[in-house]
Each structure stands twice: as C-alpha cells, then as structure tokens.
PDB file of C-alpha atoms in Angstrom:
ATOM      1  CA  UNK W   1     102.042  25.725  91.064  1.00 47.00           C
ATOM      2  CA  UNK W   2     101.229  23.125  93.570  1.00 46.00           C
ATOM      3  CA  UNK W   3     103.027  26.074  96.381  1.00 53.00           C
ATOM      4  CA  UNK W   4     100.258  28.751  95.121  1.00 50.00           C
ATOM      5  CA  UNK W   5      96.974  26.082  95.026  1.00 52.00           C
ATOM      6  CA  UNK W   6      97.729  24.205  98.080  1.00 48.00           C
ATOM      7  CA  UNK W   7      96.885  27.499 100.362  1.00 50.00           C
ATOM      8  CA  UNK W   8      94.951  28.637  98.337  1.00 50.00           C
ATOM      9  CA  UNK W   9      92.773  25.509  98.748  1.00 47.00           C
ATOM     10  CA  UNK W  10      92.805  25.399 102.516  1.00 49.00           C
ATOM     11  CA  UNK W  11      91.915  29.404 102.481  1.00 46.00           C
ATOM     12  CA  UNK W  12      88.697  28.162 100.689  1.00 44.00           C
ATOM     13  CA  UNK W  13      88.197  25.384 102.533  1.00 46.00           C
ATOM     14  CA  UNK W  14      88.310  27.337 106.084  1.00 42.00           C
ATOM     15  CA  UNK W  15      86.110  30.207 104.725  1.00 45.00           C
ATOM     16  CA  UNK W  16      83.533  27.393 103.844  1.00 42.00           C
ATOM     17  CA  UNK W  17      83.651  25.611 107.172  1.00 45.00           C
ATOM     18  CA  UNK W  18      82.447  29.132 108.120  1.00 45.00           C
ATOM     19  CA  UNK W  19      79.714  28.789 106.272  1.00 45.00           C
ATOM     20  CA  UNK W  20      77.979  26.504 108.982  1.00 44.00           C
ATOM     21  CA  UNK W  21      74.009  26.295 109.403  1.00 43.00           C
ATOM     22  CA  UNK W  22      73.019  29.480 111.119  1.00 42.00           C
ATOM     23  CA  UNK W  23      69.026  28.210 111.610  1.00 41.00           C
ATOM     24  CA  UNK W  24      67.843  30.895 109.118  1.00 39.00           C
ATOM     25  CA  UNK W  25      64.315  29.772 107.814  1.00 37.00           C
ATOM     26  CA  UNK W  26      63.529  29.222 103.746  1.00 37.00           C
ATOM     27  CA  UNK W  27      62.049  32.510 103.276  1.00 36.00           C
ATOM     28  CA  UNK W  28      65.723  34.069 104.798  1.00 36.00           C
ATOM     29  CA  UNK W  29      67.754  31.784 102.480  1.00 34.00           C
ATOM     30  CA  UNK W  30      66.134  32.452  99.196  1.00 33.00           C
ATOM     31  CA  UNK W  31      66.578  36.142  99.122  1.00 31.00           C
ATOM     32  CA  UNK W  32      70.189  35.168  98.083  1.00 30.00           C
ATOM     33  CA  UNK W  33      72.106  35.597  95.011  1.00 31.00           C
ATOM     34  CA  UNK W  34      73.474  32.866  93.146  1.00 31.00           C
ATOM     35  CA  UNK W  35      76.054  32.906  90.559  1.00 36.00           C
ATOM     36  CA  UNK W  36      74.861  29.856  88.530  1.00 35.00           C
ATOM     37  CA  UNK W  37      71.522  28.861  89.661  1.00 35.00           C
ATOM     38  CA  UNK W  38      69.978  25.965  88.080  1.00 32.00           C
ATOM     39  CA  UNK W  39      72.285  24.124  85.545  1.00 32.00           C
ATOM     40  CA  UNK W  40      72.139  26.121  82.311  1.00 35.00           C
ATOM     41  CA  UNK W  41      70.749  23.807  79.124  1.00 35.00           C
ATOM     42  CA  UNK W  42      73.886  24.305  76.957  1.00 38.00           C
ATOM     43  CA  UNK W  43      75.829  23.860  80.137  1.00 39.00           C
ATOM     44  CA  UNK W  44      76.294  20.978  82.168  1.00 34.00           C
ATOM     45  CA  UNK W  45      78.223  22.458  85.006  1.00 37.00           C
ATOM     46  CA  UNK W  46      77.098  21.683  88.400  1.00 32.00           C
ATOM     47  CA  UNK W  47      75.313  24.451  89.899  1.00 35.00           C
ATOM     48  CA  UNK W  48      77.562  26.626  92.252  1.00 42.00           C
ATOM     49  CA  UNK W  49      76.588  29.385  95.040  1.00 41.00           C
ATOM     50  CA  UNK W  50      78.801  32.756  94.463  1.00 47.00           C
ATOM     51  CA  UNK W  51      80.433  34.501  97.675  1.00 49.00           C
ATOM     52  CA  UNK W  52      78.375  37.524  98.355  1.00 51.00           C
ATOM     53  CA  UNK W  53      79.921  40.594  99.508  1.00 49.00           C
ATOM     54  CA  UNK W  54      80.850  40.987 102.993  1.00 50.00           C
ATOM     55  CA  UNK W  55      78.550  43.719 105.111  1.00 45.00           C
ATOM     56  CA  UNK W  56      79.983  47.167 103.881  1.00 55.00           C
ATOM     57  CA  UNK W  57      82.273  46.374 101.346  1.00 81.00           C
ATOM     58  CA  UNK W  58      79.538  45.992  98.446  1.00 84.00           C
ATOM     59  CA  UNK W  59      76.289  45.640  97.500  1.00 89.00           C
ATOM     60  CA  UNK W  60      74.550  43.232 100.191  1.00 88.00           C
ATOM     61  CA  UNK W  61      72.965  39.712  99.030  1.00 88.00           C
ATOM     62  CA  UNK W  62      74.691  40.248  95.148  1.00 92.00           C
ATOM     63  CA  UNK W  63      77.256  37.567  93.473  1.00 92.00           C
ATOM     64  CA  UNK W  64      80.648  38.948  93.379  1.00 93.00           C
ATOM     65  CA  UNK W  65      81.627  36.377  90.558  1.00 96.00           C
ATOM     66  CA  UNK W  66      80.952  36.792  87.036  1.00 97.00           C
ATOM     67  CA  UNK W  67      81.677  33.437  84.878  1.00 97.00           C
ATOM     68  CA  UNK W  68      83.261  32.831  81.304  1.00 97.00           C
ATOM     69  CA  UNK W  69      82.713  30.421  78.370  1.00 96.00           C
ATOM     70  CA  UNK W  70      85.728  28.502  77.731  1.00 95.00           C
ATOM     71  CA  UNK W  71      88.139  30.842  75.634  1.00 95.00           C
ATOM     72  CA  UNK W  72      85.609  33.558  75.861  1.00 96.00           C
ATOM     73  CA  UNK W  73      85.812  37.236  77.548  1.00 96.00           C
ATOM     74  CA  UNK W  74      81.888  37.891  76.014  1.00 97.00           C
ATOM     75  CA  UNK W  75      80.144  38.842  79.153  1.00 96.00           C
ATOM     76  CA  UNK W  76      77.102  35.999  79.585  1.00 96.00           C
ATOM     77  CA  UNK W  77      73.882  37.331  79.458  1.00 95.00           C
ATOM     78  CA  UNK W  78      72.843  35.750  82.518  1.00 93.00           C
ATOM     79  CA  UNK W  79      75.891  37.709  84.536  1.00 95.00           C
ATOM     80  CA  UNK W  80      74.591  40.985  83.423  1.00 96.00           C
ATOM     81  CA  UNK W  81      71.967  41.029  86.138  1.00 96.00           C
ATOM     82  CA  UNK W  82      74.820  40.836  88.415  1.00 96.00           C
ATOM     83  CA  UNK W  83      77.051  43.753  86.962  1.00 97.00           C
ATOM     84  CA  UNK W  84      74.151  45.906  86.866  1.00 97.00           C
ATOM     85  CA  UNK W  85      73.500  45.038  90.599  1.00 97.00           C
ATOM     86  CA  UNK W  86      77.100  46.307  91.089  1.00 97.00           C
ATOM     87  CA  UNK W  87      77.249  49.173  88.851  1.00 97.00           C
ATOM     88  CA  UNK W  88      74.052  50.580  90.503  1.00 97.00           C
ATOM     89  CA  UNK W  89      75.634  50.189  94.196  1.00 96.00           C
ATOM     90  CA  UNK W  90      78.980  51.867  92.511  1.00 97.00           C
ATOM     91  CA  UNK W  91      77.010  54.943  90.983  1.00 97.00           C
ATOM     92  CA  UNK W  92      74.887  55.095  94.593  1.00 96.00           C
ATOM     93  CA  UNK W  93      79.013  55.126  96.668  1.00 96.00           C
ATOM     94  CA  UNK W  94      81.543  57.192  94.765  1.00 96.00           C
ATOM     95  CA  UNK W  95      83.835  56.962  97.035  1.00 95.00           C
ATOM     96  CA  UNK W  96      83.963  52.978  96.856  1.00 96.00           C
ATOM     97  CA  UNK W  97      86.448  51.082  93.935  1.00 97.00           C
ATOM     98  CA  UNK W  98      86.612  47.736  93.175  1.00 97.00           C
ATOM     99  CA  UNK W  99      89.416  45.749  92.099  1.00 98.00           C
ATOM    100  CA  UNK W 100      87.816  43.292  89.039  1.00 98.00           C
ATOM    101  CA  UNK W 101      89.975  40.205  89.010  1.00 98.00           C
ATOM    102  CA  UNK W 102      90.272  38.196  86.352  1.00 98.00           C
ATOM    103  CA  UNK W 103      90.883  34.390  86.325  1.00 98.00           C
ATOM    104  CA  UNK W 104      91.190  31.117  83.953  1.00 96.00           C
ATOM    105  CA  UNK W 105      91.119  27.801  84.103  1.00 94.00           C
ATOM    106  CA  UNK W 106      94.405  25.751  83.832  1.00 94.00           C
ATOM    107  CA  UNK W 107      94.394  24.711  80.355  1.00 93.00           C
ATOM    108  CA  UNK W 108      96.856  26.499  78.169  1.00 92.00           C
ATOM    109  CA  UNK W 109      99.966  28.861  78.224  1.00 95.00           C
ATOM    110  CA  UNK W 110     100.489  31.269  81.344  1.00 95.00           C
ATOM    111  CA  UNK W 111     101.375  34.119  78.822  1.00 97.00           C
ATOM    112  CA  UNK W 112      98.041  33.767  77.074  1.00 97.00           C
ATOM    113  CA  UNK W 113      96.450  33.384  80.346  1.00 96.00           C
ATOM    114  CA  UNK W 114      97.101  36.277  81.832  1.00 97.00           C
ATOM    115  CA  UNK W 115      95.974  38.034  78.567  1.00 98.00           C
ATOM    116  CA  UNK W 116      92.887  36.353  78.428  1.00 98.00           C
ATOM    117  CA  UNK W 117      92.463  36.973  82.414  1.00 97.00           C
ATOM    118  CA  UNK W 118      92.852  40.601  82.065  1.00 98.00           C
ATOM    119  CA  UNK W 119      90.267  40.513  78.534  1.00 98.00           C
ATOM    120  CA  UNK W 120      87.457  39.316  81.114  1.00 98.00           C
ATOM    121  CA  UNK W 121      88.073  41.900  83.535  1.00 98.00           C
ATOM    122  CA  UNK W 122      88.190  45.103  80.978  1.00 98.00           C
ATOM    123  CA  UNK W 123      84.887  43.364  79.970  1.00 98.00           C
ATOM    124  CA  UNK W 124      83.563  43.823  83.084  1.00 98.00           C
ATOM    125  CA  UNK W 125      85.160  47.253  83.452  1.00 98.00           C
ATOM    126  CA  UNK W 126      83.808  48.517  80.343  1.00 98.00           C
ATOM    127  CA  UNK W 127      80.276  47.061  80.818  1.00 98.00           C
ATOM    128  CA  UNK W 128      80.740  48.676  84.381  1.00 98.00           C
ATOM    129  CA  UNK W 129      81.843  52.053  82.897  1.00 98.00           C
ATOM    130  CA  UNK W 130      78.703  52.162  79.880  1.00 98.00           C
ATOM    131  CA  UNK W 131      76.351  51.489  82.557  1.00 97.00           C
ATOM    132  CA  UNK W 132      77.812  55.092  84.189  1.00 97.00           C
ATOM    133  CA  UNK W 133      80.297  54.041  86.675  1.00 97.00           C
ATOM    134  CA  UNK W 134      83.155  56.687  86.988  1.00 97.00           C
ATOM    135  CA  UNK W 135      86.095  55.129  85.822  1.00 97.00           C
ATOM    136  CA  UNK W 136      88.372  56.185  88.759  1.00 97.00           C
ATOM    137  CA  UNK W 137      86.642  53.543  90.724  1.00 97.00           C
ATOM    138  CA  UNK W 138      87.575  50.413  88.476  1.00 98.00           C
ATOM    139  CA  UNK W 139      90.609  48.559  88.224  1.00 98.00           C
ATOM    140  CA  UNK W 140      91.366  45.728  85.820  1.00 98.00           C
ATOM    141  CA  UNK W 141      93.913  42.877  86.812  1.00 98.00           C
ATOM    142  CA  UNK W 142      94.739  39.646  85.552  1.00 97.00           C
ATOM    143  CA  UNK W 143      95.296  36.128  87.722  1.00 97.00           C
ATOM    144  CA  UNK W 144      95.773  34.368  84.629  1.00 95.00           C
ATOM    145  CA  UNK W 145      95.816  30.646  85.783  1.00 95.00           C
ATOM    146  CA  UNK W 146      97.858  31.283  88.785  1.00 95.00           C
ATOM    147  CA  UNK W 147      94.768  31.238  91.591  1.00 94.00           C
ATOM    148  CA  UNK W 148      92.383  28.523  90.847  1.00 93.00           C
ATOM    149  CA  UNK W 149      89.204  28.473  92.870  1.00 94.00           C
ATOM    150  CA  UNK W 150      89.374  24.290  91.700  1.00 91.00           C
ATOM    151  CA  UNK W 151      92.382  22.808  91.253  1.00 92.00           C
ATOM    152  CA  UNK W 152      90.325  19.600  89.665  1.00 89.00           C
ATOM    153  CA  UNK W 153      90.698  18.720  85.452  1.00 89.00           C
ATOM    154  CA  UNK W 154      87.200  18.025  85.076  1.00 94.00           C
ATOM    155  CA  UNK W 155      84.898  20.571  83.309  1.00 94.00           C
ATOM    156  CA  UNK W 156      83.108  21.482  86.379  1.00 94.00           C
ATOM    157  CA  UNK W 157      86.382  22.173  88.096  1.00 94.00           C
ATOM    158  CA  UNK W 158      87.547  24.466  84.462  1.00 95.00           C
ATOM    159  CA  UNK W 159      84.175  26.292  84.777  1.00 95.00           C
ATOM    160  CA  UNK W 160      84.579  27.456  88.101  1.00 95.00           C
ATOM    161  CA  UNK W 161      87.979  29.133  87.387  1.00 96.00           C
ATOM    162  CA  UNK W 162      86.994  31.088  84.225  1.00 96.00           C
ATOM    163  CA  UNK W 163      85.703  34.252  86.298  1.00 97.00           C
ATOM    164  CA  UNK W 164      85.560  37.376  87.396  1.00 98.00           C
ATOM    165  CA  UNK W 165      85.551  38.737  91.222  1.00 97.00           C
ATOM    166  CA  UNK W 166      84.617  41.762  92.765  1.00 97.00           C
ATOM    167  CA  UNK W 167      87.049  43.131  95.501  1.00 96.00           C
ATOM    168  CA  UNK W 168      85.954  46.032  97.231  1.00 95.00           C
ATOM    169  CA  UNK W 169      88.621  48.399  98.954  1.00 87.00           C
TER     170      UNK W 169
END
C-alpha cells in the first residue's frame, strides 16, 4: 500500500507546486469551479478546490470530482450542478469519452471497496446517461481504496477520497 500512495503523493504534490500564483486579479479567480465550496452545515470537512479540466480535454473552468457520503454511492445534490456541466459539454462533443473513476476512502475491506468504488461511478454514469449522454462515451471503473488522493485517517483526509473523477481521452 505504502508502494502505491507514496508516488502517488509526490505526483500530487508536484502538480500542486504547479499551481504557483500566476498574478490573475479577483474577478479572474472567481469564475472558477469548486468542488466543495464553503463547508457544508451537516459537514465539517475542510473546504477543498477540485482540479479543473485541462484546456481541450473537457469542459473549461468545471470540477472534475464528484464527492460521496461515507458508505454512500447517492449522488449529492450539490454535485449535480457539476454532472450536468459535464453531461452538457458531452452531448455538445460526441466524439469525446470519459473514463468515470471511482474511489474510497481507506476504511474497510478491498473487496467491498472496489464494489462500492465502481457503485459511485455507474451513479455518475447513469445520471450522465438520463441527462442524454450516449452511452458509448462513458466508462465505469473502480479504484476501490487503492489510489488515495489523502493518505491521512482523519475525516477530512476520508472525505477527500470518497469520489469520483472525470478523465477525458
């Protein structure tokens, strides 16, 4: 485990020390998407900025994380605003896919993981498909526990791994 997180770790650490200070005013740096926002009231999780996707490989200035209750694969209602945002980008490039991956946090068995993992992407797949994206451009797969975006035990750290991404090919 520690052979999987440990690059995994620095990956995510070098892509954020890209992340440096480009000048860009306040005006420039609000019309981004967040994943979390502000704190939610039933949830005390930190607030956390989602990746956006790269220039031509999805929708521009949209999150390409979804997140998950613990134990859950019920699609927040505060993530649908970002699956729509991708579904209407989809519908708009038929010739794009995206890969859905989905994640957990550490807790529990790997088997039931990677069950639970693949639960939260059909989710998205599904929610993807009834909002009229063709089918042939989803795919469902399942990380399980195996690629934590935070290795810490804390519930911050948990929340941050129950997700889904959007990988564009």
């Amino acid at each position: 485990m520690l052979r999987i997180t440990l690059p995994v770790c620095a990956l995510l650490a070098l892509a954020l020390s890209a992340c440096a200070n480009t000048g860009a005013s306040s005006s420039e740096k609000s019309s981004h998407t967040y994943a979390f926002g502000k704190p939610r009231a039933t949830n005390s999780v930190a607030s956390v900025v989602a990746q956006t996707a790269p220039a031509g490989r999805g929708p521009e200035n949209v999150a390409t994380l979804v997140y998950f209750d613990f134990d859950s694969d019920a699609l927040r209602p505060s993530d649908r605003s970002v699956v729509e945002a991708h579904a209407q980008w989809l519908r708009q490039h038929p010739e794009r896919a995206v890969v859905l991956r989905g994640h957990t946090d550490a807790r529990g068995g790997s088997e039931y993981n990677l069950a639970l993992g693949q639960r939260r992407a059909q989710t998205v797949k599904q929610t993807l498909q009834i909002l009229g994206v063709d089918a042939k451009q989803l795919e469902a797969v399942s990380y399980g526990k195996e690629q934590l975006a935070d290795v810490g035990s804390n519930e911050a750290a948990h929340q941050r791994n129950r997700r889904v991404e959007f990988d564009y090919r």
